[in-house]
Short mmCIF file of C-alpha atoms and ligand atoms in Angstrom, two decimals:
data_model
loop_
_atom_site.label_atom_id
_atom_site.label_comp_id
_atom_site.label_asym_id
_atom_site.label_seq_id
_atom_site.Cartn_x
_atom_site.Cartn_y
_atom_site.Cartn_z
CA UNK Q 1 0.00 0.00 0.00
CA UNK Q 2 1.15 3.52 -0.82
CA UNK Q 3 0.90 6.46 1.58
CA UNK Q 4 1.96 10.08 1.46
CA UNK Q 5 3.12 12.15 4.40
CA UNK Q 6 1.87 15.53 3.30
CA UNK Q 7 2.68 19.07 4.36
CA UNK Q 8 5.70 18.51 6.60
CA UNK Q 9 9.34 19.61 6.55
CA UNK Q 10 11.86 16.87 5.85
CA UNK Q 11 14.99 17.32 7.95
CA UNK Q 12 18.31 15.95 6.72
CA UNK Q 13 21.83 16.47 8.01
CA UNK Q 14 22.47 19.07 5.33
CA UNK Q 15 19.19 20.98 5.04
CA UNK Q 16 15.45 21.02 5.67
CA UNK Q 17 12.91 20.97 2.86
CA UNK Q 18 9.15 21.50 2.57
CA UNK Q 19 8.58 18.21 0.79
CA UNK Q 20 6.09 15.36 0.78
CA UNK Q 21 7.21 11.76 1.29
CA UNK Q 22 5.80 8.81 -0.64
CA UNK Q 23 6.04 5.43 1.07
CA UNK Q 24 5.33 2.11 -0.59
CA UNK Q 25 5.25 -0.89 1.74
CA UNK Q 26 8.30 -0.71 3.98
CA UNK Q 27 10.28 1.75 1.88
CA UNK Q 28 10.44 5.42 1.00
CA UNK Q 29 10.00 5.64 -2.76
CA UNK Q 30 10.10 9.39 -3.37
CA UNK Q 31 10.63 12.71 -1.62
CA UNK Q 32 9.64 15.85 -3.50
CA UNK Q 33 7.37 18.80 -4.03
CA UNK Q 34 3.61 18.22 -3.59
CA UNK Q 35 3.24 18.31 -7.40
CA UNK Q 36 5.98 15.75 -8.00
CA UNK Q 37 4.60 13.38 -5.39
CA UNK Q 38 1.00 13.90 -6.59
CA UNK Q 39 2.03 12.55 -9.99
CA UNK Q 40 3.23 9.31 -8.38
CA UNK Q 41 0.08 8.63 -6.39
CA UNK Q 42 -3.26 7.10 -7.27
CA UNK Q 43 -6.68 7.12 -5.68
CA UNK Q 44 -5.76 4.24 -3.32
CA UNK Q 45 -2.81 6.12 -1.86
CA UNK Q 46 -3.36 6.95 1.81
CA UNK Q 47 -2.68 10.50 2.95
CA UNK Q 48 -1.29 11.38 6.36
CA UNK Q 49 -1.47 15.07 7.21
CA UNK Q 50 1.79 16.19 8.83
CA UNK Q 51 1.32 19.92 8.31
CA UNK Q 52 3.44 21.97 10.68
CA UNK Q 53 5.61 18.99 11.68
CA UNK Q 54 9.26 18.12 11.18
CA UNK Q 55 10.03 14.72 9.66
CA UNK Q 56 13.26 13.18 10.90
CA UNK Q 57 14.71 9.85 9.82
CA UNK Q 58 13.86 7.39 12.62
CA UNK Q 59 16.15 8.05 15.56
CA UNK Q 60 18.75 5.42 16.42
CA UNK Q 61 19.78 4.77 20.01
CA UNK Q 62 23.02 2.86 19.89
CA UNK Q 63 23.39 2.56 23.66
CA UNK Q 64 20.69 0.71 25.56
CA UNK Q 65 20.81 -1.95 28.26
CA UNK Q 66 17.57 -3.92 28.33
CA UNK Q 67 17.08 -7.10 30.35
CA UNK Q 68 20.59 -6.82 31.73
CA UNK Q 69 21.69 -8.44 34.98
CA UNK Q 70 23.67 -5.85 36.96
CA UNK Q 71 24.54 -5.40 40.61
CA UNK Q 72 22.52 -8.43 41.73
CA UNK Q 73 19.36 -7.33 39.98
CA UNK Q 74 17.92 -7.02 36.47
CA UNK Q 75 17.14 -3.78 34.65
CA UNK Q 76 13.53 -2.69 35.06
CA UNK Q 77 13.05 -2.49 31.29
CA UNK Q 78 13.25 -5.60 29.19
CA UNK Q 79 13.06 -5.58 25.40
CA UNK Q 80 9.25 -5.35 25.44
CA UNK Q 81 8.90 -2.27 27.64
CA UNK Q 82 12.20 -0.70 26.60
CA UNK Q 83 11.54 -0.76 22.87
CA UNK Q 84 7.94 0.37 23.36
CA UNK Q 85 9.26 3.41 25.23
CA UNK Q 86 11.93 3.88 22.57
CA UNK Q 87 9.52 3.98 19.66
CA UNK Q 88 7.17 6.31 21.51
CA UNK Q 89 10.11 8.68 21.76
CA UNK Q 90 10.87 8.44 18.04
CA UNK Q 91 13.59 5.80 18.19
CA UNK Q 92 12.98 3.26 15.46
CA UNK Q 93 16.22 1.31 15.97
CA UNK Q 94 18.10 0.47 19.12
CA UNK Q 95 21.46 -1.24 19.37
CA UNK Q 96 21.67 -3.05 22.69
CA UNK Q 97 24.72 -4.56 24.36
CA UNK Q 98 24.69 -8.30 24.02
CA UNK Q 99 26.99 -9.59 26.70
CA UNK Q 100 29.43 -12.47 26.88
CA UNK Q 101 29.53 -13.63 30.48
CA UNK Q 102 32.61 -15.35 31.89
CA UNK Q 103 33.09 -18.82 30.44
CA UNK Q 104 30.72 -18.17 27.54
CA UNK Q 105 31.51 -17.94 23.86
CA UNK Q 106 30.37 -14.88 21.89
CA UNK Q 107 27.90 -17.21 20.16
CA UNK Q 108 26.41 -18.08 23.58
CA UNK Q 109 26.06 -14.39 24.41
CA UNK Q 110 24.48 -13.62 21.06
CA UNK Q 111 22.03 -16.53 21.32
CA UNK Q 112 21.08 -15.37 24.79
CA UNK Q 113 20.41 -11.81 23.55
CA UNK Q 114 18.35 -13.05 20.63
CA UNK Q 115 16.24 -15.06 23.09
CA UNK Q 116 15.71 -11.96 25.21
CA UNK Q 117 14.74 -9.76 22.26
CA UNK Q 118 13.25 -11.75 19.42
CA UNK Q 119 9.50 -11.32 19.07
CA UNK Q 120 9.31 -8.72 21.84
CA UNK Q 121 10.56 -5.54 20.21
CA UNK Q 122 8.42 -2.62 19.13
CA UNK Q 123 11.27 -1.04 17.17
CA UNK Q 124 14.03 -2.53 15.06
CA UNK Q 125 17.07 -3.72 16.95
CA UNK Q 126 20.65 -4.81 16.61
CA UNK Q 127 23.33 -5.87 19.08
CA UNK Q 128 26.87 -4.90 19.86
CA UNK Q 129 28.72 -7.70 21.67
CA UNK Q 130 30.45 -6.92 24.95
CA UNK Q 131 33.61 -8.98 25.19
CA UNK Q 132 34.66 -9.84 28.73
CA UNK Q 133 36.36 -13.24 28.45
CA UNK Q 134 39.01 -13.08 25.74
CA UNK Q 135 40.83 -16.16 24.50
CA UNK Q 136 41.96 -17.61 21.14
CA UNK Q 137 38.62 -19.22 20.44
CA UNK Q 138 36.74 -15.97 21.13
CA UNK Q 139 39.22 -14.24 18.85
CA UNK Q 140 38.30 -16.64 16.02
CA UNK Q 141 34.60 -15.96 16.67
CA UNK Q 142 34.95 -12.34 15.62
CA UNK Q 143 34.69 -13.43 11.97
CA UNK Q 144 31.39 -15.20 12.73
CA UNK Q 145 30.06 -12.15 14.57
CA UNK Q 146 30.75 -9.94 11.56
CA UNK Q 147 28.89 -12.46 9.38
CA UNK Q 148 25.94 -12.38 11.78
CA UNK Q 149 25.68 -8.59 11.48
CA UNK Q 150 27.32 -7.90 14.83
CA UNK Q 151 29.91 -5.46 13.56
CA UNK Q 152 30.50 -3.37 16.68
CA UNK Q 153 31.69 -4.42 20.10
CA UNK Q 154 31.97 -3.08 23.63
CA UNK Q 155 34.80 -3.15 26.08
CA UNK Q 156 34.70 -2.05 29.70
CA UNK Q 157 37.76 -0.64 31.44
CA UNK Q 158 35.92 -0.91 34.77
CA UNK Q 159 33.29 -3.20 36.40
CA UNK Q 160 33.63 -6.98 36.67
CA UNK Q 161 33.31 -7.21 32.89
CA UNK Q 162 36.53 -5.20 32.48
CA UNK Q 163 39.37 -6.18 30.21
CA UNK Q 164 43.00 -5.28 30.82
CA UNK Q 165 45.27 -3.27 28.52
CA UNK Q 166 46.87 -6.31 26.87
CA UNK Q 167 43.43 -7.70 26.09
CA UNK Q 168 42.23 -4.38 24.70
CA UNK Q 169 45.30 -4.25 22.50
CA UNK Q 170 44.77 -7.79 21.18
CA UNK Q 171 41.09 -7.16 20.54
CA UNK Q 172 41.86 -3.95 18.65
CA UNK Q 173 44.36 -5.86 16.49
CA UNK Q 174 41.71 -8.45 15.60
CA UNK Q 175 39.04 -5.82 14.98
CA UNK Q 176 41.37 -4.17 12.53
CA UNK Q 177 41.67 -7.48 10.65
CA UNK Q 178 37.93 -8.14 10.53
CA UNK Q 179 36.81 -4.54 9.97
CA UNK Q 180 34.92 -4.19 13.25
CA UNK Q 181 34.85 -1.29 15.68
CA UNK Q 182 34.49 -1.07 19.43
CA UNK Q 183 32.92 1.36 21.85
CA UNK Q 184 34.68 1.58 25.17
CA UNK Q 185 33.52 2.49 28.66
CA UNK Q 186 36.50 4.49 29.86
CA UNK Q 187 37.14 4.78 33.60
CA UNK Q 188 40.28 3.83 35.53
CA UNK Q 189 39.12 0.89 37.64
CA UNK Q 190 42.12 0.85 39.98
CA UNK Q 191 41.69 4.49 40.92
CA UNK Q 192 37.97 3.98 41.51
CA UNK Q 193 38.53 0.87 43.65
CA UNK Q 194 41.08 2.69 45.81
CA UNK Q 195 38.85 5.76 46.24
CA UNK Q 196 35.86 3.57 47.10
CA UNK Q 197 37.90 1.70 49.73
CA UNK Q 198 39.02 5.04 51.23
CA UNK Q 199 35.45 6.36 51.33
CA UNK Q 200 34.20 3.19 53.01
CA UNK Q 201 37.04 3.22 55.56
CA UNK Q 202 36.01 6.79 56.43
CA UNK Q 203 32.40 5.66 56.87
CA UNK Q 204 31.23 7.75 53.90
CA UNK Q 205 28.65 5.28 52.63
CA UNK Q 206 26.12 7.73 51.14
CA UNK Q 207 25.35 8.64 47.55
CA UNK Q 208 27.64 11.71 47.67
CA UNK Q 209 30.58 9.27 47.59
CA UNK Q 210 29.54 8.06 44.14
CA UNK Q 211 30.80 11.09 42.17
CA UNK Q 212 33.70 11.60 44.57
CA UNK Q 213 35.06 8.12 43.83
CA UNK Q 214 34.66 8.35 40.05
CA UNK Q 215 36.39 11.65 39.22
CA UNK Q 216 36.73 13.10 35.74
CA UNK Q 217 40.45 12.32 35.90
CA UNK Q 218 39.61 8.60 36.08
CA UNK Q 219 37.64 8.94 32.87
CA UNK Q 220 40.24 11.10 31.11
CA UNK Q 221 43.10 8.76 32.05
CA UNK Q 222 41.25 5.73 30.70
CA UNK Q 223 40.36 7.54 27.47
CA UNK Q 224 44.00 8.51 27.04
CA UNK Q 225 45.17 4.93 27.61
CA UNK Q 226 42.59 3.55 25.19
CA UNK Q 227 43.56 6.06 22.53
CA UNK Q 228 47.26 5.29 22.90
CA UNK Q 229 46.49 1.59 22.44
CA UNK Q 230 44.39 2.41 19.38
CA UNK Q 231 47.15 4.66 18.06
CA UNK Q 232 49.66 1.82 17.99
CA UNK Q 233 47.15 -0.57 16.40
CA UNK Q 234 46.05 2.23 14.05
CA UNK Q 235 42.32 1.72 14.36
CA UNK Q 236 39.39 4.11 15.07
CA UNK Q 237 37.54 3.63 18.35
CA UNK Q 238 34.39 5.02 19.94
CA UNK Q 239 34.43 6.67 23.36
CA UNK Q 240 30.94 6.01 24.69
CA UNK Q 241 29.07 8.25 27.14
CA UNK Q 242 31.67 11.01 27.26
CA UNK Q 243 30.91 13.23 30.25
CA UNK Q 244 33.66 15.77 30.79
CA UNK Q 245 35.96 18.42 29.37
CA UNK Q 246 39.07 16.56 30.57
CA UNK Q 247 38.08 13.54 28.51
CA UNK Q 248 37.11 15.70 25.56
CA UNK Q 249 40.54 17.38 25.59
CA UNK Q 250 42.23 13.98 25.48
CA UNK Q 251 40.17 13.04 22.43
CA UNK Q 252 41.06 16.29 20.70
CA UNK Q 253 44.77 15.67 21.39
CA UNK Q 254 44.54 12.24 19.78
CA UNK Q 255 42.82 13.74 16.75
CA UNK Q 256 45.62 16.27 16.50
CA UNK Q 257 48.01 13.31 16.28
CA UNK Q 258 45.98 12.14 13.31
CA UNK Q 259 43.81 9.50 15.00
CA UNK Q 260 40.19 8.84 14.14
CA UNK Q 261 38.14 8.87 17.32
CA UNK Q 262 34.36 8.90 17.57
CA UNK Q 263 32.58 10.20 20.64
CA UNK Q 264 29.10 9.74 22.06
CA UNK Q 265 27.38 11.59 24.87
CA UNK Q 266 23.94 11.32 26.49
CA UNK Q 267 21.18 13.78 27.52
CA UNK Q 268 21.89 13.35 31.22
CA UNK Q 269 25.44 14.65 30.75
CA UNK Q 270 24.16 17.59 28.73
CA UNK Q 271 21.29 18.61 30.99
CA UNK Q 272 22.06 17.45 34.54
CA UNK Q 273 24.95 18.08 36.91
CA UNK Q 274 26.44 16.62 40.05
CA UNK Q 275 24.46 18.88 42.39
CA UNK Q 276 21.76 16.20 42.12
CA UNK Q 277 23.91 13.91 44.26
CA UNK Q 278 23.23 16.24 47.18
CA UNK Q 279 19.50 15.58 47.12
CA UNK Q 280 18.25 14.08 50.38
CA UNK Q 281 18.08 10.35 51.10
CA UNK Q 282 17.70 7.97 48.20
CA UNK Q 283 16.40 10.73 45.93
CA UNK Q 284 20.02 11.24 44.85
CA UNK Q 285 20.36 7.52 43.97
CA UNK Q 286 18.05 8.04 40.99
CA UNK Q 287 20.92 9.85 39.30
CA UNK Q 288 23.62 7.30 40.03
CA UNK Q 289 25.18 6.27 36.75
CA UNK Q 290 28.70 5.65 35.58
CA UNK Q 291 30.53 7.76 34.70
CA UNK Q 292 28.66 10.12 37.05
CA UNK Q 293 27.08 13.46 36.26
CA UNK Q 294 29.67 16.23 36.19
CA UNK Q 295 29.79 20.04 36.42
CA UNK Q 296 27.87 22.63 34.42
CA UNK Q 297 31.14 23.58 32.62
CA UNK Q 298 31.45 20.00 31.41
CA UNK Q 299 27.93 20.08 29.98
CA UNK Q 300 28.78 23.33 28.22
CA UNK Q 301 31.85 21.71 26.68
CA UNK Q 302 29.71 18.80 25.43
CA UNK Q 303 27.08 21.12 23.91
CA UNK Q 304 29.80 23.04 22.08
CA UNK Q 305 31.23 19.76 20.81
CA UNK Q 306 27.83 18.70 19.48
CA UNK Q 307 27.46 22.01 17.69
CA UNK Q 308 30.89 21.86 16.04
CA UNK Q 309 30.69 18.16 15.20
CA UNK Q 310 33.50 16.96 17.45
CA UNK Q 311 31.01 14.65 19.22
CA UNK Q 312 29.16 12.58 16.65
CA UNK Q 313 26.25 10.88 18.43
CA UNK Q 314 23.83 11.30 21.33
CA UNK Q 315 22.59 8.01 22.77
CA UNK Q 316 20.94 7.34 26.12
CA UNK Q 317 22.75 4.59 28.05
CA UNK Q 318 19.21 3.63 29.07
CA UNK Q 319 19.73 1.30 32.03
CA UNK Q 320 16.68 1.60 34.23
CA UNK Q 321 16.02 0.60 37.81
CA UNK Q 322 13.01 1.32 40.00
CA UNK Q 323 13.37 3.29 43.23
CA UNK Q 324 13.04 -0.02 45.08
CA UNK Q 325 16.00 -1.39 43.15
CA UNK Q 326 18.00 1.78 43.76
CA UNK Q 327 17.37 1.25 47.49
CA UNK Q 328 19.59 -1.85 47.35
CA UNK Q 329 22.39 0.63 47.95
CA UNK Q 330 20.84 2.57 50.83
CA UNK Q 331 23.64 1.57 53.21
CA UNK Q 332 26.44 1.33 50.66
CA UNK Q 333 26.74 3.62 47.62
CA UNK Q 334 28.68 0.94 45.69
CA UNK Q 335 25.59 -1.29 45.74
CA UNK Q 336 23.27 1.23 44.06
CA UNK Q 337 22.51 -0.19 40.61
CA UNK Q 338 24.02 2.30 38.16
CA UNK Q 339 22.02 3.78 35.34
CA UNK Q 340 18.82 5.61 34.54
CA UNK Q 341 16.05 5.53 31.96
CA UNK Q 342 16.24 7.84 28.96
CA UNK Q 343 15.11 6.12 25.82
CA UNK Q 344 11.65 7.71 25.81
CA UNK Q 345 12.67 11.36 26.10
CA UNK Q 346 15.94 11.76 24.17
CA UNK Q 347 14.45 13.28 21.01
CA UNK Q 348 12.18 15.83 22.63
CA UNK Q 349 14.86 16.86 25.15
CA UNK Q 350 17.42 17.36 22.40
CA UNK Q 351 14.93 19.33 20.35
CA UNK Q 352 13.80 21.52 23.27
CA UNK Q 353 17.19 22.27 24.84
CA UNK Q 354 19.33 21.84 21.75
CA UNK Q 355 17.40 23.17 18.77
CA UNK Q 356 14.88 25.45 20.51
CA UNK Q 357 17.55 26.38 23.02
CA UNK Q 358 19.68 27.73 20.17
CA UNK Q 359 22.58 25.36 20.85
CA UNK Q 360 22.34 23.15 17.75
CA UNK Q 361 20.42 23.27 14.49
CA UNK Q 362 17.72 20.77 13.58
CA UNK Q 363 20.05 19.49 10.86
CA UNK Q 364 22.69 18.81 13.49
CA UNK Q 365 20.07 17.00 15.56
CA UNK Q 366 19.37 14.84 12.52
CA UNK Q 367 23.07 14.00 12.24
CA UNK Q 368 23.42 13.20 15.95
CA UNK Q 369 20.33 11.04 16.35
CA UNK Q 370 19.89 9.51 12.91
CA UNK Q 371 22.55 9.91 10.22
CA UNK Q 372 25.72 9.52 12.23
CA UNK Q 373 24.68 6.48 14.27
CA UNK Q 374 23.38 4.85 11.08
CA UNK Q 375 26.78 5.37 9.42
CA UNK Q 376 28.88 4.55 12.47
CA UNK Q 377 26.98 1.33 13.12
CA UNK Q 378 26.74 0.11 9.53
CA UNK Q 379 23.07 0.77 8.72
CA UNK Q 380 23.20 3.77 6.38
CA UNK Q 381 21.33 4.58 4.13
CA UNK Q 382 18.75 1.87 4.85
CA UNK Q 383 18.42 3.56 8.24
CA UNK Q 384 19.27 7.17 9.05
CA UNK Q 385 17.82 8.76 5.91
CA UNK Q 386 14.49 9.71 4.37
CA UNK Q 387 15.42 9.01 0.78
CA UNK Q 388 14.28 6.72 -2.03
CA UNK Q 389 15.19 3.16 -1.09
CA UNK Q 390 15.61 3.75 2.62
CA UNK Q 391 13.40 2.08 5.22
CA UNK Q 392 10.34 4.22 5.88
CA UNK Q 393 11.35 4.86 9.49
CA UNK Q 394 10.04 8.38 10.04
CA UNK Q 395 9.56 10.50 13.15
CA UNK Q 396 6.86 13.14 12.96
CA UNK Q 397 7.87 15.76 15.52
CA UNK Q 398 5.55 18.63 16.34
CA UNK Q 399 7.43 21.74 17.53
CA UNK Q 400 5.93 24.64 19.45
CA UNK Q 401 4.02 22.62 22.04
CA UNK Q 402 3.94 23.10 25.80
CA UNK Q 403 4.57 19.74 27.41
CA UNK Q 404 6.25 18.41 30.52
CA UNK Q 405 8.05 15.20 31.43
CA UNK Q 406 6.29 13.19 34.09
CA UNK Q 407 6.61 9.60 35.29
CA UNK Q 408 2.84 9.20 35.21
CA UNK Q 409 2.90 9.65 31.46
CA UNK Q 410 5.66 7.29 30.42
CA UNK Q 411 5.62 3.73 29.14
CA UNK Q 412 9.10 2.76 30.27
CA UNK Q 413 8.83 0.43 33.24
CA UNK Q 414 10.12 2.77 35.92
CA UNK Q 415 8.36 4.54 38.79
CA UNK Q 416 10.26 7.79 38.35
CA UNK Q 417 11.38 10.04 35.53
CA UNK Q 418 14.88 11.54 35.87
CA UNK Q 419 13.64 14.61 33.99
CA UNK Q 420 10.41 14.90 36.02
CA UNK Q 421 8.91 18.38 35.62
CA UNK Q 422 11.19 19.34 32.72
CA UNK Q 423 9.42 21.45 30.11
CA UNK Q 424 9.32 20.23 26.53
CA UNK Q 425 8.53 22.29 23.45
CA UNK Q 426 8.17 19.32 21.11
CA UNK Q 427 6.10 16.16 20.97
CA UNK Q 428 6.62 12.99 18.97
CA UNK Q 429 3.25 12.89 17.29
CA UNK Q 430 3.63 9.88 14.98
CA UNK Q 431 6.24 7.31 14.18
CA UNK Q 432 6.47 5.10 11.12
CA UNK Q 433 8.45 1.89 11.39
CA UNK Q 434 9.22 0.48 7.95
CA UNK Q 435 6.08 2.13 6.63
CA UNK Q 436 3.75 1.04 9.39
CA UNK Q 437 2.37 3.77 11.65
CA UNK Q 438 3.28 2.44 15.08
CA UNK Q 439 2.77 5.68 17.04
CA UNK Q 440 -0.31 7.86 16.62
CA UNK Q 441 -1.16 10.91 18.73
CA UNK Q 442 1.91 10.12 20.81
CA UNK Q 443 0.60 6.66 21.75
CA UNK Q 444 2.05 3.33 20.65
CA UNK Q 445 -0.66 1.72 18.54
CA UNK Q 446 1.28 -1.22 17.10
CA UNK Q 447 3.58 -3.28 19.30
CA UNK Q 448 6.20 -5.93 18.65
CA UNK Q 449 6.68 -5.09 14.98
CA UNK Q 450 10.46 -4.72 15.36
CA UNK Q 451 12.95 -6.83 13.41
CA UNK Q 452 16.59 -7.71 13.95
CA UNK Q 453 18.91 -5.55 11.87
CA UNK Q 454 21.93 -7.30 10.41
CA UNK Q 455 24.47 -4.49 10.27
CA UNK Q 456 27.39 -3.83 7.93
CA UNK Q 457 30.79 -2.31 8.65
CA UNK Q 458 31.16 1.18 10.13
CA UNK Q 459 31.29 3.95 7.59
CA UNK Q 460 31.42 7.43 9.13
N1 DUC E 501 26.78 2.86 33.14
C1 DUC E 501 25.70 2.81 33.92
O1 DUC E 501 25.48 3.72 34.69
N2 DUC E 501 24.89 1.74 33.83
C2 DUC E 501 25.08 0.70 32.92
C3 DUC E 501 26.34 0.66 32.22
C4 DUC E 501 27.12 1.89 32.29
O2 DUC E 501 28.08 2.03 31.59
ZN1 ZN E 502 26.09 1.69 29.01
#
């Protein structure tokens, strides 16, 4: 069946155009003036009025953790609730972190993640694989992963999934051979462990010890070490959830040396700061994530970097826990499950505080949320574009509204909203997932229509 999205403005990374979009089945077949599109339609073509709205290519969130076992519990959102929240917020593709647990092969980890996700997703989905148990047989599996469409990986420099420098080096060497890329969680685990032990010995068991024991220097040092390893191997890497100016400066230094480094940040690092850790009781625990929230100056640095293109993507690091789960750490800050929800509000927050706030253009927003992640994670131009031949993944965003974030009006499976009370000037009115209208009037009307995306090699 053919349908036309009529009367909207199509946003691309290089310009915005008052054009209509013709969809046939799952694909965009034409984008053009009303007259051009009219000529391609017939009396059976459906018409969707999107007058006054911006049409973005479906947003991609390349950093989610659904159905993940962490800190003795499991994330509040699984693939069913997480992807429903995602699509309501305009995200038509997520890339989640499949995880190899100790003793497992990558194939085991991948099978496990397919079992968690398949048949449950309301948006399209792919997986990175987190590598935590490296050995010659896992090394050989990287070829199979690439074949399976798992072309990006994740390494942790902290947590119990961490890998040491020699392992990082060996993995980078192999990724260079197979054409894969890795995102890395950069924090110096030794420094954090020592600071945590000191805080505990001093009886400082409250949430305020969380940021104090994970300083920006721990992040910057780990980024520097990673980039030196990548320099010798001569391979691009991705610094995920960059939070601070110190880390940013390290990335810029590496680029000056001629290295290719990609960087991602998240709305919480742009819009929140570490004063939230002084909130009373377990209220502060809602904002515990790693790396932690930083200073206002750090957020300013990140906004500038989005505007000038030195940070390429904004993802969420959606890793949600209820307030009851957060209370697991009421007597010991190291036991607070780290992470917060974000997948439902990323697009409207970035529009309100980025585009409407005068910090980035809507074209830049399109690059950060759609084009760049599609290219970096091997999905472009099937995803990340509204162009003939691309998947008809389209976000219909209405600007100029007066809305507010509230937990009572969210579908993610959490009893609080980190951005509770935050004003929004945009609403995700409709979402098309491969041509099917899955969100109407800001409500999810079709669930579980998501498919696994077999991704190609990075190309940004
Ligand atoms: N940081 C978090 O806060 N939670 C999950 C993983 C991560 O990197
Ligand atoms: Zn993460």
